[in-house]
PDB file of C-alpha atoms in Angstrom:
ATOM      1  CA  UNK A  19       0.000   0.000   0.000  1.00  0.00           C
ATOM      2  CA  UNK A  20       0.875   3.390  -0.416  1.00  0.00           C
ATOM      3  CA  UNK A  21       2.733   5.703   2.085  1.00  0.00           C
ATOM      4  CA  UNK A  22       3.264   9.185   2.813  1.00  0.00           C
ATOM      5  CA  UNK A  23       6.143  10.969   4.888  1.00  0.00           C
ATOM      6  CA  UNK A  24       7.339  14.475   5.670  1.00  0.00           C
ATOM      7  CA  UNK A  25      11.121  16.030   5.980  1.00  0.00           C
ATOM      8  CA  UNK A  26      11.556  19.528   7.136  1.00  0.00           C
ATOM      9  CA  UNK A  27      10.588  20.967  10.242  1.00  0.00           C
ATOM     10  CA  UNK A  28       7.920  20.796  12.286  1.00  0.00           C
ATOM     11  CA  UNK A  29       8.154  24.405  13.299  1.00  0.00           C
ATOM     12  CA  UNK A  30       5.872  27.036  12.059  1.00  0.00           C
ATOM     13  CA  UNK A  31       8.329  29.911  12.368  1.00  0.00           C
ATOM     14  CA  UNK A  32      10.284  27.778   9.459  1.00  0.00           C
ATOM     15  CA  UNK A  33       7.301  27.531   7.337  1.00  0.00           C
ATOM     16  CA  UNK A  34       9.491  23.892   5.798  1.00  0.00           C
ATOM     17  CA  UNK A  35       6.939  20.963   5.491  1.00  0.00           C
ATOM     18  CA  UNK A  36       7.589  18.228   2.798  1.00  0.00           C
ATOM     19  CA  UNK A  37       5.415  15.588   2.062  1.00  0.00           C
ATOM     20  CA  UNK A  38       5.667  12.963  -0.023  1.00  0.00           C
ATOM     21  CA  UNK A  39       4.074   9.647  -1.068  1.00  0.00           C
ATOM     22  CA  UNK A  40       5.274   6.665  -2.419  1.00  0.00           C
ATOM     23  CA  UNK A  41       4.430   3.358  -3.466  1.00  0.00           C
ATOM     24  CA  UNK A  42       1.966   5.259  -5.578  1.00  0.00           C
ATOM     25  CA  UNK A  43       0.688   3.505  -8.910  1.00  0.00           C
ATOM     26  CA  UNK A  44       2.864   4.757 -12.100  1.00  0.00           C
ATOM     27  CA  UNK A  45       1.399   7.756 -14.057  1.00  0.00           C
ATOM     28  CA  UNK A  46      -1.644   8.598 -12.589  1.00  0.00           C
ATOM     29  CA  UNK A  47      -2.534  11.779 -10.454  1.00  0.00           C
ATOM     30  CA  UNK A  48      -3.788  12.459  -7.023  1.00  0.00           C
ATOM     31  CA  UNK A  49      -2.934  15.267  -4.328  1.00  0.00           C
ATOM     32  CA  UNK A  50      -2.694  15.685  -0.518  1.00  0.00           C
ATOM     33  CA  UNK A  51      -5.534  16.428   1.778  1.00  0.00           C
ATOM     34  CA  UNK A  52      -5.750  17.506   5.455  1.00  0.00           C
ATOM     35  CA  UNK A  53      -7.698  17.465   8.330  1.00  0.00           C
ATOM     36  CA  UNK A  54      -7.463  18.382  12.621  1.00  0.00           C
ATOM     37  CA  UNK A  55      -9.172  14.547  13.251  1.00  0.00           C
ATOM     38  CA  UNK A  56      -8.637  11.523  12.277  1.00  0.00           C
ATOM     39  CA  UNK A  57     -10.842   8.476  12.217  1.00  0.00           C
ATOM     40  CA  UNK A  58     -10.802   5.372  10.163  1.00  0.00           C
ATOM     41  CA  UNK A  59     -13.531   5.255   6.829  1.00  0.00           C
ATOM     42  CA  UNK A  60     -13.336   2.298   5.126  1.00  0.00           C
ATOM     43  CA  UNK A  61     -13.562   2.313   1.123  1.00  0.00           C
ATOM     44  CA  UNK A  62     -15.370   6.019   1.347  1.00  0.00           C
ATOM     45  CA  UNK A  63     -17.511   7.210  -2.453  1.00  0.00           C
ATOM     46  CA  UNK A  64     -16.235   3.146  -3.005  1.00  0.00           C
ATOM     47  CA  UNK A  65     -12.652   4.013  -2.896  1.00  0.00           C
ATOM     48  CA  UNK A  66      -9.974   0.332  -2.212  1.00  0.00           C
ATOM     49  CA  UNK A  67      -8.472   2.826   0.381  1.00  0.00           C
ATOM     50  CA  UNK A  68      -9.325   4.114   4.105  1.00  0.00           C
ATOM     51  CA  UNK A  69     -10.285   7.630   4.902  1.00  0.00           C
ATOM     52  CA  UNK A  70      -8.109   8.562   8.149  1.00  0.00           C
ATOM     53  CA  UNK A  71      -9.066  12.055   8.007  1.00  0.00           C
ATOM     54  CA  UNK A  72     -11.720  13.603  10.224  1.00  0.00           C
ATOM     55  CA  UNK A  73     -13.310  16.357  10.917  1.00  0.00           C
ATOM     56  CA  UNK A  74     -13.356  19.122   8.264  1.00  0.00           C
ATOM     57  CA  UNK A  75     -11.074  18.222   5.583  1.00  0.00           C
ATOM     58  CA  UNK A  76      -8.816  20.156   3.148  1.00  0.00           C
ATOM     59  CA  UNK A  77      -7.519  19.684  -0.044  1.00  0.00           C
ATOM     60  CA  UNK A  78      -4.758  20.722  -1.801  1.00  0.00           C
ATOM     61  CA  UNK A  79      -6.704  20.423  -5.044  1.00  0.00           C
ATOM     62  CA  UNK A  80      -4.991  23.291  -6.899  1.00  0.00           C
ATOM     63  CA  UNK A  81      -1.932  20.604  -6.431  1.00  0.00           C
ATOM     64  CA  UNK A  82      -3.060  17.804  -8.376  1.00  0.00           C
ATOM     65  CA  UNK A  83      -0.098  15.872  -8.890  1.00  0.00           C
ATOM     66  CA  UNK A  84       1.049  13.090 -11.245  1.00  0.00           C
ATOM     67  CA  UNK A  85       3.270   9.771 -10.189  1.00  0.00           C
ATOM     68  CA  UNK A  86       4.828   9.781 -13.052  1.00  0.00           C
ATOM     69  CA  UNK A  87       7.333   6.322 -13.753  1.00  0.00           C
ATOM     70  CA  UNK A  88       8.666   6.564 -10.292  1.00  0.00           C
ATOM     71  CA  UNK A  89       5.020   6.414  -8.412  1.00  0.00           C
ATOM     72  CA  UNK A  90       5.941   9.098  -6.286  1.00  0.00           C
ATOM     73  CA  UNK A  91       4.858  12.558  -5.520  1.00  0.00           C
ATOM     74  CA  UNK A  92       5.887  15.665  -3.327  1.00  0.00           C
ATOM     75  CA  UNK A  93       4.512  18.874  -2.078  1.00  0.00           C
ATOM     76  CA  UNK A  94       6.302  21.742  -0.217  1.00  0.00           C
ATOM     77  CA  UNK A  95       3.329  23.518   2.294  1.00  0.00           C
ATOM     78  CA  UNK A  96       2.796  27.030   2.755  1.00  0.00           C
ATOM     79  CA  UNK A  97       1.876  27.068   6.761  1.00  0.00           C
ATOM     80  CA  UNK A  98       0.523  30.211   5.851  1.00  0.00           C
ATOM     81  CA  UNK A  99      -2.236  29.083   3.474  1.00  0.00           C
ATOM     82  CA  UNK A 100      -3.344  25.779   4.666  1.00  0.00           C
ATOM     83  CA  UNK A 101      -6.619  24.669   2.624  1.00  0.00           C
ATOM     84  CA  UNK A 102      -9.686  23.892   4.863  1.00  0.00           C
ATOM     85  CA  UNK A 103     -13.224  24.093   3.404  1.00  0.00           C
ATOM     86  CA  UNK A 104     -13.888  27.659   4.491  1.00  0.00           C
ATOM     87  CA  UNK A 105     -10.806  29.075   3.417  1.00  0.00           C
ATOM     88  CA  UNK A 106      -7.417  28.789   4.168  1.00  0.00           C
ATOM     89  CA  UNK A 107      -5.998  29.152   7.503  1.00  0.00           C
ATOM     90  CA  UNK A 108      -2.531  29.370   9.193  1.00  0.00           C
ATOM     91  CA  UNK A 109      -1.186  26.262  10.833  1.00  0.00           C
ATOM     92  CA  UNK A 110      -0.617  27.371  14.657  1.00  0.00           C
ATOM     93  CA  UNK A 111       2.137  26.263  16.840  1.00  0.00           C
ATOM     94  CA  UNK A 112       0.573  23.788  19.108  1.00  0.00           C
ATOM     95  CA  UNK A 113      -1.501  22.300  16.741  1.00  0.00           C
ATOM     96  CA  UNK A 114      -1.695  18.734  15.325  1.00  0.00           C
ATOM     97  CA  UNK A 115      -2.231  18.263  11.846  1.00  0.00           C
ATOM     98  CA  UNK A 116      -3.025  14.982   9.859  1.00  0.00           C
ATOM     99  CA  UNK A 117      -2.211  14.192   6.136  1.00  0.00           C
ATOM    100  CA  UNK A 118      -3.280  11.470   3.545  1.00  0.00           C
ATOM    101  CA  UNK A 119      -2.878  11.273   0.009  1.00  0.00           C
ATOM    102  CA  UNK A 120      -6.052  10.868  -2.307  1.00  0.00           C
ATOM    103  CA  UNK A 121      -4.666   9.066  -5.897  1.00  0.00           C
ATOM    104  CA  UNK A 122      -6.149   7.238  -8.702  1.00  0.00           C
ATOM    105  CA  UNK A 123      -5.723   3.811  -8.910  1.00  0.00           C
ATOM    106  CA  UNK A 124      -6.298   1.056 -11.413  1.00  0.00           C
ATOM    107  CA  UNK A 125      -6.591  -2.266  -9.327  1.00  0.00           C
ATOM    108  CA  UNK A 126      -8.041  -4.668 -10.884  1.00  0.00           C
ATOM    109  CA  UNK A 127     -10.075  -1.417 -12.856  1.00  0.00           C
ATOM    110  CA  UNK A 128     -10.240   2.151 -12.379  1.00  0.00           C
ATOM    111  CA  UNK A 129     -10.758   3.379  -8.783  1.00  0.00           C
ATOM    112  CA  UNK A 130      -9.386   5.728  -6.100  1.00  0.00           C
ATOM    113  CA  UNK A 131      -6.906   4.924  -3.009  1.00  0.00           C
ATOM    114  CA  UNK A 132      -5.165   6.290  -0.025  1.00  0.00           C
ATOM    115  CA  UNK A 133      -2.467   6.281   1.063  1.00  0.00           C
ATOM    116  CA  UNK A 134      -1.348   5.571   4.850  1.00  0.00           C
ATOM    117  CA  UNK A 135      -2.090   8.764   7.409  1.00  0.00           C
ATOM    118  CA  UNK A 136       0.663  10.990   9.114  1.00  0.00           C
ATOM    119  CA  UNK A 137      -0.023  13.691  11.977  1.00  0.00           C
ATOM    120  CA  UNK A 138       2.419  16.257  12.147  1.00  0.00           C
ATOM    121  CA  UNK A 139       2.484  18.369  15.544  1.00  0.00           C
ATOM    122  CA  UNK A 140       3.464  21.430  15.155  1.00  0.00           C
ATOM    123  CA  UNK A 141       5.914  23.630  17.271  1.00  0.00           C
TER     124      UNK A 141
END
């Protein structure tokens, strides 16, 4: 299955947060999504995958990324303009965050997945 980790720092003042997933399925697209909860939705809108997101959830939807051969994306966050469904919002120190990649899939046929979850707390 596929995973997602971050490098950088967990600091707000540095405003460095990398994630990335891997493992993906070659050449197809997908992007990162947020959220404060988490929780654990099995095969959500019939997706293979599990939702661990709660809560309301962001996406980083102007960020749609593709695999590409390697099955692998990245994306560098702006604390300062963290989606959320009313807007974006700056990530506080203090705060816990939680992360998931949303991709397309083709497994046995077309489909959506997720990849693994990751909370980041902030400093």
């Amino acid at each position: 299955s596929a995973e997602i980790s971050a490098s950088g720092l967990a600091q707000v003042e540095g405003n460095f947060v990398e994630l990335t997933a891997s493992l993906l399925p070659a050449n197809q697209f997908g992007y990162f999504l947020n959220g404060r909860g988490t929780d654990f939705v099995p095969n959500p809108g019939g997706s293979q995958g599990n939702l661990c997101l709660a809560g309301a959830i962001g996406r980083y939807n102007q960020n749609i990324l593709d695999t590409g051969a390697t099955g692998e994306v990245s994306l560098v966050l702006d604390l300062t303009q963290t989606p959320t469904p009313s807007g974006l919002v700056s990530v506080m120190a203090g705060e816990t965050w939680n992360y998931q990649c949303w991709h397309l899939d083709n497994n046995p046929g077309p489909t959506s997945n997720f990849t693994d979850g990751l909370s980041i707390a902030f400093l």
